[in-house]
mmCIF file of C-alpha atoms in Angstrom:
data_model
loop_
_atom_site.group_PDB
_atom_site.id
_atom_site.type_symbol
_atom_site.label_atom_id
_atom_site.label_comp_id
_atom_site.label_asym_id
_atom_site.label_seq_id
_atom_site.Cartn_x
_atom_site.Cartn_y
_atom_site.Cartn_z
ATOM 1 C CA MET J 7 -12.515 1.071 -7.512
ATOM 2 C CA ASN J 8 -11.625 -1.372 -4.767
ATOM 3 C CA PRO J 9 -13.216 -0.130 -1.486
ATOM 4 C CA ALA J 10 -9.925 -0.341 0.436
ATOM 5 C CA ALA J 11 -8.111 1.559 -2.331
ATOM 6 C CA GLU J 12 -10.847 4.191 -2.288
ATOM 7 C CA ALA J 13 -10.453 4.552 1.483
ATOM 8 C CA LEU J 14 -6.685 5.008 1.072
ATOM 9 C CA THR J 15 -7.232 7.550 -1.708
ATOM 10 C CA ARG J 16 -9.548 9.534 0.537
ATOM 11 C CA ALA J 17 -7.008 9.316 3.372
ATOM 12 C CA GLY J 18 -4.338 10.669 1.038
ATOM 13 C CA LEU J 19 -6.561 13.491 -0.199
ATOM 14 C CA ILE J 20 -7.482 14.641 3.289
ATOM 15 C CA GLY J 21 -3.824 14.340 4.278
ATOM 16 C CA ALA J 22 -2.967 16.637 1.362
ATOM 17 C CA VAL J 23 -5.406 19.172 2.780
ATOM 18 C CA SER J 24 -3.567 18.994 6.116
ATOM 19 C CA GLY J 25 -0.314 19.589 4.285
ATOM 20 C CA LEU J 26 -1.656 22.786 2.735
ATOM 21 C CA ARG J 27 -3.600 23.978 5.800
ATOM 22 C CA SER J 28 -2.804 21.943 8.887
ATOM 23 C CA GLN J 29 -6.176 22.339 10.629
ATOM 24 C CA TRP J 30 -8.453 22.107 7.609
ATOM 25 C CA GLY J 31 -8.207 18.343 7.102
ATOM 26 C CA MET J 32 -9.563 17.524 10.538
ATOM 27 C CA ALA J 33 -12.133 20.307 10.245
ATOM 28 C CA ALA J 34 -13.399 18.796 6.982
ATOM 29 C CA VAL J 35 -13.608 15.328 8.541
ATOM 30 C CA ALA J 36 -15.435 16.697 11.584
ATOM 31 C CA TRP J 37 -17.945 18.776 9.648
ATOM 32 C CA SER J 38 -18.671 16.211 6.937
ATOM 33 C CA GLY J 39 -19.536 13.415 9.383
ATOM 34 C CA ARG J 40 -22.920 12.661 10.822
ATOM 35 C CA PRO J 41 -23.512 13.925 14.339
ATOM 36 C CA VAL J 42 -23.014 11.311 17.023
ATOM 37 C CA GLY J 43 -26.225 9.477 17.789
ATOM 38 C CA ALA J 44 -27.660 6.055 18.348
ATOM 39 C CA SER J 45 -27.242 5.026 14.716
ATOM 40 C CA TRP J 46 -23.676 6.330 14.402
ATOM 41 C CA PRO J 47 -21.244 4.700 16.842
ATOM 42 C CA VAL J 48 -18.274 5.997 18.804
ATOM 43 C CA ARG J 49 -16.093 5.654 15.697
ATOM 44 C CA SER J 50 -17.303 9.113 14.691
ATOM 45 C CA TRP J 51 -15.569 11.051 17.478
ATOM 46 C CA PRO J 52 -14.691 13.886 15.038
ATOM 47 C CA ALA J 53 -18.416 14.609 14.641
ATOM 48 C CA ARG J 54 -18.926 15.375 18.324
ATOM 49 C CA PRO J 55 -20.150 18.973 18.766
ATOM 50 C CA TRP J 56 -17.193 20.124 20.869
ATOM 51 C CA VAL J 57 -14.719 18.643 18.352
ATOM 52 C CA ARG J 58 -16.549 20.347 15.478
ATOM 53 C CA GLY J 59 -16.423 23.666 17.307
ATOM 54 C CA ALA J 60 -12.742 23.344 18.158
ATOM 55 C CA MET J 61 -11.879 22.389 14.578
ATOM 56 C CA LEU J 62 -13.842 25.317 13.176
ATOM 57 C CA VAL J 63 -12.095 27.787 15.489
ATOM 58 C CA SER J 64 -8.643 26.370 14.748
ATOM 59 C CA ALA J 65 -9.250 26.308 10.975
ATOM 60 C CA ALA J 66 -10.472 29.913 11.032
ATOM 61 C CA GLY J 67 -7.487 30.926 13.139
ATOM 62 C CA GLU J 68 -5.117 29.289 10.696
ATOM 63 C CA PHE J 69 -6.854 30.988 7.771
ATOM 64 C CA VAL J 70 -6.179 34.380 9.336
ATOM 65 C CA ALA J 71 -2.674 33.589 10.629
ATOM 66 C CA ASP J 72 -1.572 32.201 7.273
ATOM 67 C CA LYS J 73 -1.912 35.651 5.735
ATOM 68 C CA SER J 74 0.377 37.235 8.346
ATOM 69 C CA PRO J 75 3.949 37.886 7.220
ATOM 70 C CA GLY J 76 5.486 36.824 10.543
ATOM 71 C CA VAL J 77 4.335 33.187 10.380
ATOM 72 C CA PRO J 78 7.294 30.769 10.170
ATOM 73 C CA SER J 79 7.696 28.339 7.280
ATOM 74 C CA ARG J 80 5.558 25.235 7.283
ATOM 75 C CA LEU J 81 8.728 23.253 6.614
ATOM 76 C CA THR J 82 10.254 24.008 10.021
ATOM 77 C CA PRO J 83 9.815 21.187 12.538
ATOM 78 C CA GLY J 84 7.181 23.249 14.379
ATOM 79 C CA GLY J 85 5.165 23.576 11.177
ATOM 80 C CA LEU J 86 5.779 20.204 9.531
ATOM 81 C CA VAL J 87 5.348 17.791 12.447
ATOM 82 C CA PRO J 88 1.774 18.933 13.271
ATOM 83 C CA ARG J 89 0.862 18.654 9.576
ATOM 84 C CA LEU J 90 2.162 15.088 9.435
ATOM 85 C CA VAL J 91 0.347 14.117 12.637
ATOM 86 C CA LEU J 92 -2.920 15.797 11.608
ATOM 87 C CA GLY J 93 -2.633 14.273 8.126
ATOM 88 C CA ALA J 94 -2.293 10.821 9.690
ATOM 89 C CA VAL J 95 -5.162 11.353 12.151
ATOM 90 C CA SER J 96 -7.553 12.857 9.591
ATOM 91 C CA GLY J 97 -6.652 10.163 7.035
ATOM 92 C CA THR J 98 -7.397 7.430 9.555
ATOM 93 C CA ALA J 99 -10.648 9.049 10.701
ATOM 94 C CA LEU J 100 -11.935 9.518 7.155
ATOM 95 C CA SER J 101 -10.868 6.014 6.127
ATOM 96 C CA ARG J 102 -12.860 4.506 8.986
ATOM 97 C CA ARG J 103 -16.013 6.146 7.631
ATOM 98 C CA SER J 104 -15.560 4.588 4.211
ATOM 99 C CA GLN J 105 -17.516 1.456 3.412
ATOM 100 C CA GLY J 106 -14.408 -0.588 2.700
ATOM 101 C CA SER J 107 -12.076 0.827 5.298
ATOM 102 C CA ALA J 108 -8.383 0.277 4.906
ATOM 103 C CA SER J 109 -5.966 -0.672 7.630
ATOM 104 C CA PRO J 110 -5.623 2.214 10.120
ATOM 105 C CA VAL J 111 -1.829 2.057 9.756
ATOM 106 C CA ALA J 112 -2.055 2.263 5.955
ATOM 107 C CA ALA J 113 -4.549 5.150 6.144
ATOM 108 C CA ALA J 114 -2.338 7.004 8.634
ATOM 109 C CA CYS J 115 0.688 6.509 6.379
ATOM 110 C CA ALA J 116 -1.231 7.698 3.309
ATOM 111 C CA GLY J 117 -2.426 10.787 5.176
ATOM 112 C CA ALA J 118 0.995 11.610 6.593
ATOM 113 C CA VAL J 119 2.866 11.079 3.311
ATOM 114 C CA ALA J 120 0.381 13.233 1.395
ATOM 115 C CA ALA J 121 0.567 15.900 4.111
ATOM 116 C CA GLY J 122 4.349 16.005 3.835
ATOM 117 C CA ALA J 123 4.314 16.109 0.036
ATOM 118 C CA PHE J 124 1.694 18.857 -0.128
ATOM 119 C CA ALA J 125 3.412 20.864 2.621
ATOM 120 C CA CYS J 126 6.566 20.918 0.462
ATOM 121 C CA ALA J 127 4.590 21.633 -2.721
ATOM 122 C CA GLY J 128 2.600 24.394 -1.013
ATOM 123 C CA ALA J 129 5.748 26.054 0.313
ATOM 124 C CA GLY J 130 7.267 25.943 -3.179
ATOM 125 C CA TRP J 131 4.082 27.354 -4.693
ATOM 126 C CA ARG J 132 4.000 30.238 -2.231
ATOM 127 C CA ARG J 133 7.653 31.054 -2.885
ATOM 128 C CA VAL J 134 7.325 31.064 -6.708
ATOM 129 C CA ALA J 135 3.767 32.369 -7.125
ATOM 130 C CA GLY J 136 4.104 34.811 -4.236
ATOM 131 C CA ALA J 137 7.045 36.473 -5.975
ATOM 132 C CA ARG J 138 4.995 36.940 -9.147
ATOM 133 C CA THR J 139 1.489 37.734 -7.911
ATOM 134 C CA GLY J 140 1.946 38.649 -4.276
ATOM 135 C CA ASP J 141 1.622 36.385 -1.270
ATOM 136 C CA ALA J 142 -2.072 37.107 -0.692
ATOM 137 C CA VAL J 143 -3.049 35.869 -4.163
ATOM 138 C CA ALA J 144 -0.837 32.780 -3.873
ATOM 139 C CA ALA J 145 -2.358 32.039 -0.446
ATOM 140 C CA ALA J 146 -5.894 32.437 -1.809
ATOM 141 C CA VAL J 147 -5.188 29.958 -4.619
ATOM 142 C CA GLU J 148 -3.829 27.534 -2.042
ATOM 143 C CA ASP J 149 -6.981 28.025 0.072
ATOM 144 C CA VAL J 150 -9.194 27.176 -2.899
ATOM 145 C CA LEU J 151 -7.148 24.065 -3.683
ATOM 146 C CA ALA J 152 -7.343 22.915 -0.046
ATOM 147 C CA LEU J 153 -11.125 23.398 -0.023
ATOM 148 C CA ALA J 154 -11.517 21.515 -3.306
ATOM 149 C CA LEU J 155 -9.412 18.595 -2.071
ATOM 150 C CA ALA J 156 -11.370 18.471 1.190
ATOM 151 C CA TRP J 157 -14.658 18.442 -0.714
ATOM 152 C CA VAL J 158 -13.517 15.627 -3.006
ATOM 153 C CA ALA J 159 -12.182 13.587 -0.085
ATOM 154 C CA CYS J 160 -15.275 13.968 2.106
ATOM 155 C CA SER J 161 -18.192 14.106 -0.316
ATOM 156 C CA SER J 162 -19.443 10.906 -1.826
ATOM 157 C CA ALA J 163 -22.071 8.322 -1.179
ATOM 158 C CA GLY J 164 -19.259 5.889 -0.442
ATOM 159 C CA VAL J 165 -17.999 7.840 2.557
ATOM 160 C CA ARG J 166 -21.083 7.587 4.736
ATOM 161 C CA PRO J 167 -22.549 4.261 5.742
ATOM 162 C CA PRO J 168 -25.928 3.346 4.286
ATOM 163 C CA CYS J 169 -29.084 4.167 6.193
ATOM 164 C CA ARG J 170 -29.945 1.438 8.633
ATOM 165 C CA ARG J 171 -33.635 2.356 8.934
ATOM 166 C CA THR J 172 -35.172 -0.665 7.264
ATOM 167 C CA GLY J 173 -38.868 -0.806 6.746
ATOM 168 C CA HIS J 174 -39.202 2.970 6.584
ATOM 169 C CA PRO J 175 -41.382 3.830 3.538
ATOM 170 C CA SER J 176 -38.953 6.373 2.120
ATOM 171 C CA HIS J 177 -36.069 3.884 2.367
ATOM 172 C CA SER J 178 -37.760 0.872 0.837
ATOM 173 C CA PRO J 179 -37.510 0.582 -2.956
ATOM 174 C CA LYS J 180 -40.730 -1.426 -3.249
ATOM 175 C CA SER J 181 -42.816 1.183 -1.407
ATOM 176 C CA ALA J 182 -43.053 3.572 -4.357
ATOM 177 C CA GLY J 183 -46.575 3.764 -5.706
ATOM 178 C CA THR J 184 -48.091 1.756 -2.869
ATOM 179 C CA GLY J 185 -49.770 4.609 -1.006
ATOM 180 C CA PRO J 186 -53.498 5.293 -1.058
ATOM 181 C CA SER J 187 -54.873 5.640 -4.572
ATOM 182 C CA GLY J 188 -51.443 4.843 -5.988
ATOM 183 C CA ALA J 189 -50.024 8.149 -4.671
ATOM 184 C CA ASP J 190 -46.437 8.271 -3.538
ATOM 185 C CA ARG J 191 -45.439 9.763 -0.221
ATOM 186 C CA ALA J 192 -42.599 12.209 -0.058
ATOM 187 C CA PRO J 193 -40.122 11.249 2.697
ATOM 188 C CA ASP J 194 -41.568 12.517 5.971
ATOM 189 C CA GLY J 195 -43.924 14.798 4.069
ATOM 190 C CA PRO J 196 -47.527 14.999 2.950
ATOM 191 C CA GLU J 197 -49.025 12.838 0.271
ATOM 192 C CA VAL J 198 -48.556 14.110 -3.240
#
């Protein structure tokens, strides 16, 4: 797949997560990124510890609040607008981590459109399935789908940049079998 198309696909998938559970898309982006350090530049602001903590708290709060009967519809302006914004932001942030990043505007649009579509689909699912199985079961199925989409969007070798530690024995393909007596070294471990 074309790297830019893959980045847009990932932006759309994480936007879909935000459409189902508004806070979960950004939480997935924050927790799947590498912590900020010398080898990972400022572009990874979602991986900062305070952002990770805030995203975890907000995602857990939404998980609990979603099961409450008094929560307004996600299709009201107060429920839909944050989903669209968080879909755009999480889509852009995840796209920037991809090896062939797409245009930030295109990634934001993909995330926002997917968030809107999945917000409507999720509301329809809860209305139909909730009437048949009960709202708690319908909500649990939606939770599982959101987690699966977040995992697919964030987990792949193509999402994280390659290791920049050149010359390190465990990162060099020609270093295998070159240790003492032909023994290989496990990465950062004892000789085998």
